[in-house]
Coordinates of C-alpha atoms in Angstrom, one line a residue:
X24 CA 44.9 -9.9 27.3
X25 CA 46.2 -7.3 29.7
X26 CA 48.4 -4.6 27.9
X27 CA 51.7 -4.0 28.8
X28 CA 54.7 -1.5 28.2
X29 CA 56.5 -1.4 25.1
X30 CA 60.3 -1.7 25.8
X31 CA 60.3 -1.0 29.4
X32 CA 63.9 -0.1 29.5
X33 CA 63.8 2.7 26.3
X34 CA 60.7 4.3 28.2
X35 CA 62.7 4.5 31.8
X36 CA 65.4 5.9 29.9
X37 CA 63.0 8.6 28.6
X38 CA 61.4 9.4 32.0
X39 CA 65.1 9.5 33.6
X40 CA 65.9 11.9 31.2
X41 CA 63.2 14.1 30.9
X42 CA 60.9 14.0 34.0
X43 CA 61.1 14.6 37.6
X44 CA 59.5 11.5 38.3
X45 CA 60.7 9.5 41.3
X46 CA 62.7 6.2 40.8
X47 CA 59.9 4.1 42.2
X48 CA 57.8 5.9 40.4
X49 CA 59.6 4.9 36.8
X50 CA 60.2 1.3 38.1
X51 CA 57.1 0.4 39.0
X52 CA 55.7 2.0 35.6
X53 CA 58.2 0.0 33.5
X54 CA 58.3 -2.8 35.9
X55 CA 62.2 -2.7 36.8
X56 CA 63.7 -2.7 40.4
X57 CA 64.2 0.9 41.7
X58 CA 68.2 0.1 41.6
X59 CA 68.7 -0.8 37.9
X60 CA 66.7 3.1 37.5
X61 CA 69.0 4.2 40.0
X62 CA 72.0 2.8 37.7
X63 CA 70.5 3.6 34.6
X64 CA 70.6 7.5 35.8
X65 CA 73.5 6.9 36.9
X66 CA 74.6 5.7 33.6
X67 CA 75.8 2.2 35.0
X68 CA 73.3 0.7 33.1
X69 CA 71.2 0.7 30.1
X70 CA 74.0 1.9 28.1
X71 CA 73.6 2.3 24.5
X72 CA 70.2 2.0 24.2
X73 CA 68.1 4.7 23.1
X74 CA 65.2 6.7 24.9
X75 CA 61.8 6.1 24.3
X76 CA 58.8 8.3 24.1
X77 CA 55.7 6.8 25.7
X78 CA 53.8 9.8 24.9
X79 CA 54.8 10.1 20.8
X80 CA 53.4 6.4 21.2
X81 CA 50.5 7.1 23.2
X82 CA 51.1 4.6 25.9
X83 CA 51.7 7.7 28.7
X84 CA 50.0 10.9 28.5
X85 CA 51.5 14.2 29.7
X86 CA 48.6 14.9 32.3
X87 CA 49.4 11.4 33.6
X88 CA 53.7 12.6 34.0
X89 CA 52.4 15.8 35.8
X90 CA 49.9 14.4 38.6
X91 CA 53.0 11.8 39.2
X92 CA 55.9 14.9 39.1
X93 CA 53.6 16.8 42.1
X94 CA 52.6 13.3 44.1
X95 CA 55.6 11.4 44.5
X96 CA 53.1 8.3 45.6
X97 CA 50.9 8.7 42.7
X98 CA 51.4 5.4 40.8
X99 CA 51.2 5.8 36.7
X100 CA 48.6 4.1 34.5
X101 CA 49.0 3.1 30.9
X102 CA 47.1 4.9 28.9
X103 CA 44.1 3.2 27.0
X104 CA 44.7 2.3 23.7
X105 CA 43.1 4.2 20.7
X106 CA 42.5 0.7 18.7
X107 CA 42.0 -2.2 20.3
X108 CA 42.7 -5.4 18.1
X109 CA 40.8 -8.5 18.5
X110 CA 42.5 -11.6 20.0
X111 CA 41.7 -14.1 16.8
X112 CA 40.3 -17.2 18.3
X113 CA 40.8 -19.7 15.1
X114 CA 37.6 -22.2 15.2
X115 CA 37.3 -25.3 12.6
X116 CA 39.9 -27.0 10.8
X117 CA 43.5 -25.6 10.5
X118 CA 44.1 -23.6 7.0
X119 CA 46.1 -25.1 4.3
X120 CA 48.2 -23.1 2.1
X121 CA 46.9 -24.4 -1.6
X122 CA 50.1 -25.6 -2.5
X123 CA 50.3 -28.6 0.6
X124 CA 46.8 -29.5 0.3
X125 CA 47.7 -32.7 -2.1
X126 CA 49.3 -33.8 0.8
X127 CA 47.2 -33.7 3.2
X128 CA 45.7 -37.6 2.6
X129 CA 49.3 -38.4 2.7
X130 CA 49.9 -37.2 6.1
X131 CA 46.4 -37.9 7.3
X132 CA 47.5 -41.9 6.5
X133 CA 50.6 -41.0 8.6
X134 CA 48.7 -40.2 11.2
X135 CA 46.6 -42.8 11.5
X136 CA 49.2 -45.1 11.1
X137 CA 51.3 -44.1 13.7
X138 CA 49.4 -42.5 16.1
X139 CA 45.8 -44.4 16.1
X140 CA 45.1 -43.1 19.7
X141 CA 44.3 -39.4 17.9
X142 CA 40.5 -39.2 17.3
X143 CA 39.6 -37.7 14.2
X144 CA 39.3 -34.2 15.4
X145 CA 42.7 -34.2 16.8
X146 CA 43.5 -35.3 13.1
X147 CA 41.5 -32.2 11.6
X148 CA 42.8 -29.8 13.5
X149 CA 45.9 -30.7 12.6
X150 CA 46.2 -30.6 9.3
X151 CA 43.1 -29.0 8.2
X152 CA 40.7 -31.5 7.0
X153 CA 37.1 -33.3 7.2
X154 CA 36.3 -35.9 9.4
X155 CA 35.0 -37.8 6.3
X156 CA 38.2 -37.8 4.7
X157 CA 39.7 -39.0 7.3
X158 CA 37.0 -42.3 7.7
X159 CA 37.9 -42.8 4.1
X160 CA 41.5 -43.4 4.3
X161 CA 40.6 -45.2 7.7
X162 CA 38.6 -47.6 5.6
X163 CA 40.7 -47.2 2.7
X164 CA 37.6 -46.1 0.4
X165 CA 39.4 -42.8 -0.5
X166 CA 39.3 -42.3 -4.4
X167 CA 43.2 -42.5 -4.3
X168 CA 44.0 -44.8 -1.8
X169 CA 46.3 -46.8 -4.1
X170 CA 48.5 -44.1 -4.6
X171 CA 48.4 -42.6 -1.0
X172 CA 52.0 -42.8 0.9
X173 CA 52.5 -42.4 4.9
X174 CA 53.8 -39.2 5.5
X175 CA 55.2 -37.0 8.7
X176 CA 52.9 -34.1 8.5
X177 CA 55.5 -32.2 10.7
X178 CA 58.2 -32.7 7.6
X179 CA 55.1 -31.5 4.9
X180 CA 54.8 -28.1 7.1
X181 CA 51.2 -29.1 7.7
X182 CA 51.9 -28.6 11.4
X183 CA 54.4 -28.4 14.0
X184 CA 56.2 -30.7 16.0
X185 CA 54.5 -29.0 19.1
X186 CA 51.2 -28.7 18.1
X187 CA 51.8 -32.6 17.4
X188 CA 53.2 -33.6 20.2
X189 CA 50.6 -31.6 22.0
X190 CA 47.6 -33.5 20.2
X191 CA 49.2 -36.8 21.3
X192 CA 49.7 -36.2 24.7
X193 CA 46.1 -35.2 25.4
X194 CA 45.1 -38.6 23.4
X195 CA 47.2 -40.4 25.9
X196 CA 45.9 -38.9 29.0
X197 CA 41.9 -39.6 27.6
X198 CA 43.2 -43.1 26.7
X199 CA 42.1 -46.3 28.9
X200 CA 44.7 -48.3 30.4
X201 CA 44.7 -51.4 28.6
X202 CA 43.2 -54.8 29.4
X203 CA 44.6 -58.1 30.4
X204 CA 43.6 -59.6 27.2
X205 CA 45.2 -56.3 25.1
X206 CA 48.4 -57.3 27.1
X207 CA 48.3 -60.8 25.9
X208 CA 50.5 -63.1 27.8
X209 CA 52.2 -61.8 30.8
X210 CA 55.4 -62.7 32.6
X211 CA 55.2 -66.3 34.5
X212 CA 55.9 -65.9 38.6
X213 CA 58.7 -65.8 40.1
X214 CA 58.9 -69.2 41.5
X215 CA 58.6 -70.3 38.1
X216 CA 61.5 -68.8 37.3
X217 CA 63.5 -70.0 39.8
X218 CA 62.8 -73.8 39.2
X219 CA 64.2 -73.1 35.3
X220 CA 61.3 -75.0 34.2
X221 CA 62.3 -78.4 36.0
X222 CA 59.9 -79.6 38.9
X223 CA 62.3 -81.1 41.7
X224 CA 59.1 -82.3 43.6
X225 CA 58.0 -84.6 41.2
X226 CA 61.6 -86.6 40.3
X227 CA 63.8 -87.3 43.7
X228 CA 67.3 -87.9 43.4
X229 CA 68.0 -91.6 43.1
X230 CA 70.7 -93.1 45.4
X231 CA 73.8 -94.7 43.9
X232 CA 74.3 -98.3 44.5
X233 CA 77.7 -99.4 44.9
X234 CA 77.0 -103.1 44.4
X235 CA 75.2 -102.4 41.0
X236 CA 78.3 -100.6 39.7
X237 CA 80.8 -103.1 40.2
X238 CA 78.5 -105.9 38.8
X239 CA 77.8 -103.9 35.5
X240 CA 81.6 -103.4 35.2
X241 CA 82.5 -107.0 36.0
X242 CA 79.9 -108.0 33.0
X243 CA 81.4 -105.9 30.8
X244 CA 84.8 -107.5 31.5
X245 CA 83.4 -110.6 30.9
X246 CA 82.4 -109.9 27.6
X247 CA 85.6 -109.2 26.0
X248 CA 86.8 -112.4 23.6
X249 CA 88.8 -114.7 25.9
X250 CA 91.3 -115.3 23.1
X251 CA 92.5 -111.9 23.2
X252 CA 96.0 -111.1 23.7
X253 CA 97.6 -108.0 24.7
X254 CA 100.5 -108.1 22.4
X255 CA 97.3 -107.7 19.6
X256 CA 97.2 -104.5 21.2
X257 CA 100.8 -102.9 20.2

């Protein structure tokens, strides 16, 4: 990782202060625009904050301030650090505190529950387990798997929503597109639709015969008892 300045603005204070050191040459050391130095000697800006040493903290050295006081183009360099920490690159499964490691078969069921695209090293590095363990609750031969109960690992503090969300989304992208038969049935056309399920080609409209009318109504006038009399009706 490249190194960079601590508290750019504290240092340029410093330099402002105490050096005769160019403003291009303090901006482009603590990576500011040459006008907010200009304002900060100018006490425009900046205000309130406190000067910083760079050489009490061994990030500028005082040879370094005196080759860029006589060359007004000399550019400053960071000076190289006395201690140099590793980067820690964390390999295998993600440490559980003691105290959340009952849980982890809980959340592992979770998991697997709700998110079966996650392959099972997704899974481990996620909340820190085996790959056996996880076939065990997959197949439900885990010694407790009576008592085991689905639960967000996010909400146990086994992980974080992004490291979650992170896991998922590369699942997804490595995940087939489903199949026709995965789909199961699919939407009918649209000219099936548009019929409303009723096939006009098959049944034509019948035409209405006048005739037939007026004979079906004169047989049903027919019908009526001949002895009937209207004052029967009242």
């Amino acid at each position: 990782m490249a190194q960079q300045l601590l508290m750019p603005k504290a240092t340029a204070i410093w330099l402002v202060d105490n050096t005769a050191l160019s403003f291009d040459q303090i901006a482009q050391f603590c990576r500011l625009h040459p006008l907010e130095v200009k304002a900060i000697a100018d006490g425009e800006a900046a205000q309130g904050i406190k000067g910083l040493d760079p050489i009490s903290t061994g990030q500028l050295s005082r040879d370094e301030i005196a080759r860029g006081e006589a060359n007004p183009d000399y550019k400053l360099k960071l000076s190289e650090p006395k201690v140099r920490v590793p980067e820690s690159k964390r390999k295998g499964p993600r440490y559980t505190p003691v105290s959340k490691r009952q849980d982890r078969p809980n959340a592992i069921l979770w998991l697997v529950r709700n998110h079966p695209e996650l392959k099972d090293a997704q899974i481990s590095r996620l909340v820190g387990t085996t790959k056996s363990t996880i076939e065990q609750i997959r197949d439900r031969s885990h010694w407790n798997s009576a008592n085991l109960t689905a639960m967000d690992p996010v909400t146990l503090g086994l992980c974080s929503q992004i490291d979650l969300d992170m896991e998922v989304e590369k699942a997804a992208k490595s995940r087939p597109l489903p199949t026709a038969a995965e789909l199961g049935a699919t939407l009918q056309p649209a000219y099936e639709t548009e019929k409303g399920g009723f096939d006009y080609g098959q049944e034509e409209e019948k035409e209405i015969d006048a005739d037939a009318v007026f004979a079906k109504l004169k047989s049903l006038k027919s019908d009526r008892p001949a002895d009937e009399d209207e004052d029967d009706l009242y």
